[in-house]
mmCIF file with all atom_site columns, C-alpha atoms in Angstrom:
data_model
loop_
_atom_site.group_PDB
_atom_site.id
_atom_site.type_symbol
_atom_site.label_atom_id
_atom_site.label_alt_id
_atom_site.label_comp_id
_atom_site.label_asym_id
_atom_site.label_entity_id
_atom_site.label_seq_id
_atom_site.pdbx_PDB_ins_code
_atom_site.Cartn_x
_atom_site.Cartn_y
_atom_site.Cartn_z
_atom_site.occupancy
_atom_site.B_iso_or_equiv
_atom_site.pdbx_formal_charge
_atom_site.auth_seq_id
_atom_site.auth_comp_id
_atom_site.auth_asym_id
_atom_site.auth_atom_id
_atom_site.pdbx_PDB_model_num
ATOM 1   C CA . MET A 1 1   ? 102.663 89.191  132.467 1.00 44.00 ? 298 MET A CA 1
ATOM 2   C CA . LEU A 1 2   ? 103.710 91.075  130.319 1.00 45.00 ? 299 LEU A CA 1
ATOM 3   C CA . ARG A 1 3   ? 107.788 92.268  129.937 1.00 46.00 ? 300 ARG A CA 1
ATOM 4   C CA . PRO A 1 4   ? 109.221 94.690  128.901 1.00 51.00 ? 301 PRO A CA 1
ATOM 5   C CA . VAL A 1 5   ? 111.087 94.769  125.009 1.00 47.00 ? 302 VAL A CA 1
ATOM 6   C CA . THR A 1 6   ? 114.502 95.017  124.923 1.00 48.00 ? 303 THR A CA 1
ATOM 7   C CA . SER A 1 7   ? 116.379 95.112  122.199 1.00 45.00 ? 304 SER A CA 1
ATOM 8   C CA . GLU A 1 8   ? 117.313 91.765  122.248 1.00 52.00 ? 305 GLU A CA 1
ATOM 9   C CA . HIS A 1 9   ? 113.408 91.202  121.576 1.00 46.00 ? 306 HIS A CA 1
ATOM 10  C CA . VAL A 1 10  ? 114.053 92.729  118.739 1.00 42.00 ? 307 VAL A CA 1
ATOM 11  C CA . ASP A 1 11  ? 116.603 91.683  117.078 1.00 47.00 ? 308 ASP A CA 1
ATOM 12  C CA . ASP A 1 12  ? 115.389 87.872  117.404 1.00 48.00 ? 309 ASP A CA 1
ATOM 13  C CA . ALA A 1 13  ? 112.358 89.394  115.561 1.00 48.00 ? 310 ALA A CA 1
ATOM 14  C CA . ARG A 1 14  ? 114.084 90.707  112.684 1.00 48.00 ? 311 ARG A CA 1
ATOM 15  C CA . GLU A 1 15  ? 115.940 87.088  112.732 1.00 48.00 ? 312 GLU A CA 1
ATOM 16  C CA . VAL A 1 16  ? 112.646 85.952  111.808 1.00 49.00 ? 313 VAL A CA 1
ATOM 17  C CA . GLN A 1 17  ? 111.023 88.615  110.128 1.00 55.00 ? 314 GLN A CA 1
ATOM 18  C CA . GLU A 1 18  ? 114.536 88.857  107.190 1.00 64.00 ? 315 GLU A CA 1
ATOM 19  C CA . PRO A 1 19  ? 114.029 85.482  105.731 1.00 66.00 ? 316 PRO A CA 1
ATOM 20  C CA . GLU A 1 20  ? 110.746 86.122  105.665 1.00 79.00 ? 317 GLU A CA 1
ATOM 21  C CA . ALA A 1 21  ? 110.791 90.192  104.025 1.00 81.00 ? 318 ALA A CA 1
ATOM 22  C CA . SER A 1 22  ? 113.241 88.300  100.818 1.00 87.00 ? 319 SER A CA 1
ATOM 23  C CA . ARG A 1 23  ? 110.984 85.946  99.646  1.00 92.00 ? 320 ARG A CA 1
ATOM 24  C CA . ILE A 1 24  ? 108.469 86.888  95.752  1.00 91.00 ? 321 ILE A CA 1
ATOM 25  C CA . ALA A 1 25  ? 105.617 87.552  97.733  1.00 90.00 ? 322 ALA A CA 1
ATOM 26  C CA . LEU A 1 26  ? 104.320 88.818  93.812  1.00 88.00 ? 323 LEU A CA 1
ATOM 27  C CA . THR A 1 27  ? 105.379 88.038  90.517  1.00 90.00 ? 324 THR A CA 1
ATOM 28  C CA . TRP A 1 28  ? 103.445 88.967  87.621  1.00 88.00 ? 325 TRP A CA 1
ATOM 29  C CA . THR A 1 29  ? 103.721 88.667  84.139  1.00 87.00 ? 326 THR A CA 1
ATOM 30  C CA . GLY A 1 30  ? 102.857 90.986  80.754  1.00 82.00 ? 327 GLY A CA 1
ATOM 31  C CA . GLU A 1 31  ? 102.820 91.547  77.323  1.00 74.00 ? 328 GLU A CA 1
ATOM 32  C CA . PRO A 1 32  ? 104.989 92.126  76.105  1.00 73.00 ? 329 PRO A CA 1
ATOM 33  C CA . GLY A 1 33  ? 106.629 89.359  77.796  1.00 78.00 ? 330 GLY A CA 1
ATOM 34  C CA . ARG A 1 34  ? 107.176 91.769  80.601  1.00 82.00 ? 331 ARG A CA 1
ATOM 35  C CA . GLN A 1 35  ? 107.991 90.062  84.250  1.00 89.00 ? 332 GLN A CA 1
ATOM 36  C CA . GLU A 1 36  ? 107.795 91.555  87.815  1.00 90.00 ? 333 GLU A CA 1
ATOM 37  C CA . GLU A 1 37  ? 108.895 90.410  91.177  1.00 92.00 ? 334 GLU A CA 1
ATOM 38  C CA . LEU A 1 38  ? 108.805 91.419  94.540  1.00 92.00 ? 335 LEU A CA 1
ATOM 39  C CA . THR A 1 39  ? 109.370 90.155  97.909  1.00 94.00 ? 336 THR A CA 1
ATOM 40  C CA . HIS A 1 40  ? 107.647 90.475  100.590 1.00 93.00 ? 337 HIS A CA 1
ATOM 41  C CA . GLY A 1 41  ? 110.175 93.345  102.004 1.00 94.00 ? 338 GLY A CA 1
ATOM 42  C CA . MET A 1 42  ? 108.848 94.961  98.695  1.00 94.00 ? 339 MET A CA 1
ATOM 43  C CA . LEU A 1 43  ? 105.794 95.069  99.054  1.00 94.00 ? 340 LEU A CA 1
ATOM 44  C CA . LEU A 1 44  ? 105.111 95.678  102.336 1.00 95.00 ? 341 LEU A CA 1
ATOM 45  C CA . ASP A 1 45  ? 107.962 98.797  102.062 1.00 96.00 ? 342 ASP A CA 1
ATOM 46  C CA . GLN A 1 46  ? 106.273 100.461 98.426  1.00 96.00 ? 343 GLN A CA 1
ATOM 47  C CA . ALA A 1 47  ? 102.878 100.031 100.662 1.00 97.00 ? 344 ALA A CA 1
ATOM 48  C CA . ALA A 1 48  ? 104.207 101.710 103.113 1.00 97.00 ? 345 ALA A CA 1
ATOM 49  C CA . ARG A 1 49  ? 105.166 104.647 100.641 1.00 97.00 ? 346 ARG A CA 1
ATOM 50  C CA . ALA A 1 50  ? 101.796 104.766 98.885  1.00 98.00 ? 347 ALA A CA 1
ATOM 51  C CA . ALA A 1 51  ? 100.760 105.630 101.975 1.00 98.00 ? 348 ALA A CA 1
ATOM 52  C CA . ALA A 1 52  ? 102.297 108.067 103.323 1.00 97.00 ? 349 ALA A CA 1
ATOM 53  C CA . ALA A 1 53  ? 102.091 109.359 99.994  1.00 98.00 ? 350 ALA A CA 1
ATOM 54  C CA . LEU A 1 54  ? 98.284  109.486 99.998  1.00 98.00 ? 351 LEU A CA 1
ATOM 55  C CA . THR A 1 55  ? 98.587  110.939 103.651 1.00 97.00 ? 352 THR A CA 1
ATOM 56  C CA . ARG A 1 56  ? 100.080 113.523 102.163 1.00 97.00 ? 353 ARG A CA 1
ATOM 57  C CA . LEU A 1 57  ? 97.253  114.112 99.147  1.00 97.00 ? 354 LEU A CA 1
ATOM 58  C CA . GLY A 1 58  ? 94.611  114.175 102.374 1.00 95.00 ? 355 GLY A CA 1
ATOM 59  C CA . VAL A 1 59  ? 93.058  110.903 102.717 1.00 97.00 ? 356 VAL A CA 1
ATOM 60  C CA . ARG A 1 60  ? 92.657  109.625 106.034 1.00 97.00 ? 357 ARG A CA 1
ATOM 61  C CA . ALA A 1 61  ? 90.556  106.695 107.437 1.00 97.00 ? 358 ALA A CA 1
ATOM 62  C CA . GLY A 1 62  ? 87.306  106.066 105.830 1.00 97.00 ? 359 GLY A CA 1
ATOM 63  C CA . ASP A 1 63  ? 88.020  108.261 102.797 1.00 97.00 ? 360 ASP A CA 1
ATOM 64  C CA . ARG A 1 64  ? 87.737  106.425 99.436  1.00 97.00 ? 361 ARG A CA 1
ATOM 65  C CA . VAL A 1 65  ? 90.410  105.835 97.907  1.00 98.00 ? 362 VAL A CA 1
ATOM 66  C CA . ALA A 1 66  ? 89.065  104.745 93.517  1.00 97.00 ? 363 ALA A CA 1
ATOM 67  C CA . VAL A 1 67  ? 91.418  102.315 91.879  1.00 98.00 ? 364 VAL A CA 1
ATOM 68  C CA . HIS A 1 68  ? 91.307  102.401 87.712  1.00 97.00 ? 365 HIS A CA 1
ATOM 69  C CA . LEU A 1 69  ? 94.130  100.365 87.379  1.00 96.00 ? 366 LEU A CA 1
ATOM 70  C CA . PRO A 1 70  ? 95.010  96.507  85.076  1.00 93.00 ? 367 PRO A CA 1
ATOM 71  C CA . LEU A 1 71  ? 95.786  93.639  86.389  1.00 91.00 ? 368 LEU A CA 1
ATOM 72  C CA . VAL A 1 72  ? 99.168  95.045  87.937  1.00 93.00 ? 369 VAL A CA 1
ATOM 73  C CA . PRO A 1 73  ? 101.878 94.889  90.940  1.00 95.00 ? 370 PRO A CA 1
ATOM 74  C CA . GLU A 1 74  ? 100.432 98.902  91.686  1.00 96.00 ? 371 GLU A CA 1
ATOM 75  C CA . SER A 1 75  ? 97.207  97.511  92.360  1.00 96.00 ? 372 SER A CA 1
ATOM 76  C CA . VAL A 1 76  ? 98.213  95.258  94.778  1.00 96.00 ? 373 VAL A CA 1
ATOM 77  C CA . ILE A 1 77  ? 100.121 98.668  96.567  1.00 97.00 ? 374 ILE A CA 1
ATOM 78  C CA . ALA A 1 78  ? 98.121  100.726 96.767  1.00 98.00 ? 375 ALA A CA 1
ATOM 79  C CA . THR A 1 79  ? 95.175  98.274  98.120  1.00 97.00 ? 376 THR A CA 1
ATOM 80  C CA . LEU A 1 80  ? 97.786  98.238  100.778 1.00 97.00 ? 377 LEU A CA 1
ATOM 81  C CA . ALA A 1 81  ? 98.122  101.329 101.521 1.00 98.00 ? 378 ALA A CA 1
ATOM 82  C CA . CYS A 1 82  ? 94.240  101.542 101.924 1.00 98.00 ? 379 CYS A CA 1
ATOM 83  C CA . GLY A 1 83  ? 94.598  98.732  104.058 1.00 97.00 ? 380 GLY A CA 1
ATOM 84  C CA . ARG A 1 84  ? 97.822  100.697 106.019 1.00 97.00 ? 381 ARG A CA 1
ATOM 85  C CA . LEU A 1 85  ? 95.247  104.182 106.870 1.00 98.00 ? 382 LEU A CA 1
ATOM 86  C CA . ASP A 1 86  ? 91.318  102.617 106.435 1.00 98.00 ? 383 ASP A CA 1
ATOM 87  C CA . ALA A 1 87  ? 91.069  104.492 103.569 1.00 98.00 ? 384 ALA A CA 1
ATOM 88  C CA . ILE A 1 88  ? 88.714  101.833 101.409 1.00 97.00 ? 385 ILE A CA 1
ATOM 89  C CA . ARG A 1 89  ? 89.463  101.348 98.004  1.00 97.00 ? 386 ARG A CA 1
ATOM 90  C CA . THR A 1 90  ? 86.598  101.671 95.534  1.00 96.00 ? 387 THR A CA 1
ATOM 91  C CA . THR A 1 91  ? 87.720  99.940  92.209  1.00 97.00 ? 388 THR A CA 1
ATOM 92  C CA . LEU A 1 92  ? 87.066  101.224 89.041  1.00 96.00 ? 389 LEU A CA 1
ATOM 93  C CA . PRO A 1 93  ? 87.753  97.882  86.532  1.00 95.00 ? 390 PRO A CA 1
ATOM 94  C CA . VAL A 1 94  ? 89.827  99.235  83.366  1.00 93.00 ? 391 VAL A CA 1
ATOM 95  C CA . SER A 1 95  ? 86.579  97.534  81.234  1.00 92.00 ? 392 SER A CA 1
ATOM 96  C CA . LEU A 1 96  ? 84.089  100.418 81.858  1.00 95.00 ? 393 LEU A CA 1
ATOM 97  C CA . THR A 1 97  ? 83.000  102.656 79.784  1.00 95.00 ? 394 THR A CA 1
ATOM 98  C CA . VAL A 1 98  ? 83.189  106.660 80.090  1.00 95.00 ? 395 VAL A CA 1
ATOM 99  C CA . PRO A 1 99  ? 79.614  107.018 80.282  1.00 95.00 ? 396 PRO A CA 1
ATOM 100 C CA . GLU A 1 100 ? 80.153  104.333 83.147  1.00 96.00 ? 397 GLU A CA 1
ATOM 101 C CA . LEU A 1 101 ? 83.385  105.912 84.514  1.00 95.00 ? 398 LEU A CA 1
ATOM 102 C CA . VAL A 1 102 ? 81.329  108.975 85.287  1.00 94.00 ? 399 VAL A CA 1
ATOM 103 C CA . ALA A 1 103 ? 78.303  107.689 87.547  1.00 94.00 ? 400 ALA A CA 1
ATOM 104 C CA . ARG A 1 104 ? 81.436  105.400 89.706  1.00 95.00 ? 401 ARG A CA 1
ATOM 105 C CA . THR A 1 105 ? 83.829  107.797 90.109  1.00 93.00 ? 402 THR A CA 1
ATOM 106 C CA . ARG A 1 106 ? 80.205  109.905 90.770  1.00 91.00 ? 403 ARG A CA 1
ATOM 107 C CA . GLU A 1 107 ? 79.137  107.233 93.005  1.00 92.00 ? 404 GLU A CA 1
ATOM 108 C CA . SER A 1 108 ? 82.519  106.858 94.930  1.00 91.00 ? 405 SER A CA 1
ATOM 109 C CA . ASP A 1 109 ? 83.029  110.254 96.207  1.00 91.00 ? 406 ASP A CA 1
ATOM 110 C CA . ALA A 1 110 ? 86.861  109.144 96.159  1.00 94.00 ? 407 ALA A CA 1
ATOM 111 C CA . ARG A 1 111 ? 89.071  112.088 96.867  1.00 88.00 ? 408 ARG A CA 1
ATOM 112 C CA . VAL A 1 112 ? 92.018  110.505 95.072  1.00 97.00 ? 409 VAL A CA 1
ATOM 113 C CA . LEU A 1 113 ? 91.864  108.605 91.893  1.00 98.00 ? 410 LEU A CA 1
ATOM 114 C CA . ILE A 1 114 ? 94.558  106.350 90.885  1.00 98.00 ? 411 ILE A CA 1
ATOM 115 C CA . THR A 1 115 ? 95.270  104.777 87.556  1.00 97.00 ? 412 THR A CA 1
ATOM 116 C CA . ALA A 1 116 ? 97.331  104.017 84.350  1.00 96.00 ? 413 ALA A CA 1
ATOM 117 C CA . ASP A 1 117 ? 98.930  105.686 81.619  1.00 95.00 ? 414 ASP A CA 1
ATOM 118 C CA . ALA A 1 118 ? 97.861  103.065 79.491  1.00 92.00 ? 415 ALA A CA 1
ATOM 119 C CA . ALA A 1 119 ? 98.206  99.584  79.596  1.00 90.00 ? 416 ALA A CA 1
ATOM 120 C CA . PHE A 1 120 ? 98.631  96.383  77.027  1.00 86.00 ? 417 PHE A CA 1
ATOM 121 C CA . TRP A 1 121 ? 95.802  93.875  76.692  1.00 79.00 ? 418 TRP A CA 1
ATOM 122 C CA . ASP A 1 122 ? 95.004  91.969  73.513  1.00 78.00 ? 419 ASP A CA 1
ATOM 123 C CA . GLY A 1 123 ? 98.041  93.062  72.231  1.00 79.00 ? 420 GLY A CA 1
ATOM 124 C CA . ALA A 1 124 ? 97.915  96.507  71.894  1.00 84.00 ? 421 ALA A CA 1
ATOM 125 C CA . VAL A 1 125 ? 97.765  99.092  73.684  1.00 87.00 ? 422 VAL A CA 1
ATOM 126 C CA . ARG A 1 126 ? 95.235  100.903 75.472  1.00 90.00 ? 423 ARG A CA 1
ATOM 127 C CA . PRO A 1 127 ? 94.694  104.428 76.953  1.00 90.00 ? 424 PRO A CA 1
ATOM 128 C CA . VAL A 1 128 ? 93.331  103.641 80.808  1.00 94.00 ? 425 VAL A CA 1
ATOM 129 C CA . LYS A 1 129 ? 94.410  107.522 81.434  1.00 96.00 ? 426 LYS A CA 1
ATOM 130 C CA . ALA A 1 130 ? 92.386  109.032 78.540  1.00 95.00 ? 427 ALA A CA 1
ATOM 131 C CA . LEU A 1 131 ? 89.240  107.852 79.398  1.00 95.00 ? 428 LEU A CA 1
ATOM 132 C CA . LEU A 1 132 ? 88.902  108.638 82.652  1.00 95.00 ? 429 LEU A CA 1
ATOM 133 C CA . ASP A 1 133 ? 89.950  112.302 81.875  1.00 95.00 ? 430 ASP A CA 1
ATOM 134 C CA . HIS A 1 134 ? 86.863  112.024 79.633  1.00 94.00 ? 431 HIS A CA 1
ATOM 135 C CA . ALA A 1 135 ? 85.012  111.075 82.773  1.00 94.00 ? 432 ALA A CA 1
ATOM 136 C CA . LEU A 1 136 ? 86.358  113.087 84.836  1.00 93.00 ? 433 LEU A CA 1
ATOM 137 C CA . ALA A 1 137 ? 85.464  116.148 82.508  1.00 92.00 ? 434 ALA A CA 1
ATOM 138 C CA . ARG A 1 138 ? 82.136  114.969 81.950  1.00 92.00 ? 435 ARG A CA 1
ATOM 139 C CA . GLY A 1 139 ? 82.038  114.507 85.709  1.00 88.00 ? 436 GLY A CA 1
ATOM 140 C CA . ALA A 1 140 ? 83.312  118.045 86.552  1.00 86.00 ? 437 ALA A CA 1
ATOM 141 C CA . ALA A 1 141 ? 80.232  119.474 83.282  1.00 84.00 ? 438 ALA A CA 1
ATOM 142 C CA . ALA A 1 142 ? 77.439  118.267 84.988  1.00 80.00 ? 439 ALA A CA 1
ATOM 143 C CA . GLY A 1 143 ? 78.044  119.413 88.518  1.00 78.00 ? 440 GLY A CA 1
ATOM 144 C CA . GLY A 1 144 ? 78.759  118.405 92.135  1.00 62.00 ? 441 GLY A CA 1
ATOM 145 C CA . VAL A 1 145 ? 82.053  116.477 91.423  1.00 66.00 ? 442 VAL A CA 1
ATOM 146 C CA . PRO A 1 146 ? 84.663  117.084 94.987  1.00 69.00 ? 443 PRO A CA 1
ATOM 147 C CA . GLU A 1 147 ? 88.287  118.111 94.286  1.00 76.00 ? 444 GLU A CA 1
ATOM 148 C CA . ARG A 1 148 ? 89.876  115.074 93.694  1.00 89.00 ? 445 ARG A CA 1
ATOM 149 C CA . ARG A 1 149 ? 93.894  113.830 93.201  1.00 96.00 ? 446 ARG A CA 1
ATOM 150 C CA . VAL A 1 150 ? 95.168  110.851 90.094  1.00 97.00 ? 447 VAL A CA 1
ATOM 151 C CA . LEU A 1 151 ? 98.090  109.811 90.838  1.00 98.00 ? 448 LEU A CA 1
ATOM 152 C CA . VAL A 1 152 ? 98.954  107.472 86.969  1.00 97.00 ? 449 VAL A CA 1
ATOM 153 C CA . VAL A 1 153 ? 101.406 105.112 87.049  1.00 96.00 ? 450 VAL A CA 1
ATOM 154 C CA . ASN A 1 154 ? 103.099 104.788 84.287  1.00 94.00 ? 451 ASN A CA 1
ATOM 155 C CA . ARG A 1 155 ? 103.298 100.862 82.744  1.00 89.00 ? 452 ARG A CA 1
ATOM 156 C CA . CYS A 1 156 ? 103.476 102.073 79.211  1.00 87.00 ? 453 CYS A CA 1
ATOM 157 C CA . SER A 1 157 ? 105.696 105.014 78.669  1.00 79.00 ? 454 SER A CA 1
ATOM 158 C CA . ARG A 1 158 ? 102.952 106.972 76.161  1.00 80.00 ? 455 ARG A CA 1
ATOM 159 C CA . PRO A 1 159 ? 102.273 110.212 76.435  1.00 87.00 ? 456 PRO A CA 1
ATOM 160 C CA . VAL A 1 160 ? 99.980  112.035 78.473  1.00 92.00 ? 457 VAL A CA 1
ATOM 161 C CA . SER A 1 161 ? 97.319  114.183 79.055  1.00 93.00 ? 458 SER A CA 1
ATOM 162 C CA . TRP A 1 162 ? 98.552  116.085 82.112  1.00 95.00 ? 459 TRP A CA 1
ATOM 163 C CA . LYS A 1 163 ? 95.823  119.221 84.075  1.00 94.00 ? 460 LYS A CA 1
ATOM 164 C CA . PRO A 1 164 ? 98.764  120.023 86.291  1.00 94.00 ? 461 PRO A CA 1
ATOM 165 C CA . GLY A 1 165 ? 97.373  120.381 89.868  1.00 93.00 ? 462 GLY A CA 1
ATOM 166 C CA . ARG A 1 166 ? 95.466  117.692 89.701  1.00 95.00 ? 463 ARG A CA 1
ATOM 167 C CA . ASP A 1 167 ? 97.318  114.921 87.745  1.00 97.00 ? 464 ASP A CA 1
ATOM 168 C CA . LEU A 1 168 ? 100.635 113.467 89.835  1.00 97.00 ? 465 LEU A CA 1
ATOM 169 C CA . TRP A 1 169 ? 103.071 110.478 89.013  1.00 97.00 ? 466 TRP A CA 1
ATOM 170 C CA . TRP A 1 170 ? 102.589 107.581 91.490  1.00 97.00 ? 467 TRP A CA 1
ATOM 171 C CA . HIS A 1 171 ? 106.708 107.485 90.978  1.00 96.00 ? 468 HIS A CA 1
ATOM 172 C CA . GLU A 1 172 ? 107.266 110.628 92.306  1.00 96.00 ? 469 GLU A CA 1
ATOM 173 C CA . ALA A 1 173 ? 104.246 110.726 94.729  1.00 97.00 ? 470 ALA A CA 1
ATOM 174 C CA . LEU A 1 174 ? 105.981 107.809 96.301  1.00 96.00 ? 471 LEU A CA 1
ATOM 175 C CA . ASP A 1 175 ? 109.339 108.929 96.638  1.00 94.00 ? 472 ASP A CA 1
ATOM 176 C CA . GLY A 1 176 ? 107.390 112.193 98.177  1.00 88.00 ? 473 GLY A CA 1
ATOM 177 C CA . SER A 1 177 ? 109.198 114.147 95.407  1.00 75.00 ? 474 SER A CA 1
ATOM 178 C CA . ALA A 1 178 ? 106.038 115.235 94.036  1.00 64.00 ? 475 ALA A CA 1
ATOM 179 C CA . GLY A 1 179 ? 103.515 118.281 94.523  1.00 58.00 ? 476 GLY A CA 1
ATOM 180 C CA . THR A 1 180 ? 101.166 117.680 96.745  1.00 52.00 ? 477 THR A CA 1
ATOM 181 C CA . ARG A 1 181 ? 99.398  119.622 99.050  1.00 47.00 ? 478 ARG A CA 1
#
């Protein structure tokens, strides 16, 4: 027999969930010696905020979101956000060349692409967004490219090219302060 949920039951559920929320869910170590830890609660909060940002950008169940990120916490957050929306996460590995990115972005038919300004690997800063920008420009020149938004994760604090109206900072989109349509 089902019983109505009372505030007592909600309080009991919180007591069970709160210890889990404060446990470390993700530890990430990157270059140069940078380390980040996210608790279950932090990870779920950021995933909910990312899902809300994607919704504001028009992503609905069944839509594709292309993720062009190195192995960083935001990649996990994007995956969880897509799961919350029943959106399809498509991976665009950062190792792809521009011609490969042109083909993969076209095939993905993604409404939103998530990328990073740059990434550290092999002891150097490598462009990430610049390659995606180049691929999107080539794809647009070839025609038939749908309108897309690009969320940019700031990982290396380097100058980055910007296309107003298309590009948005990830952190601003998650805070709800970015200009969405």
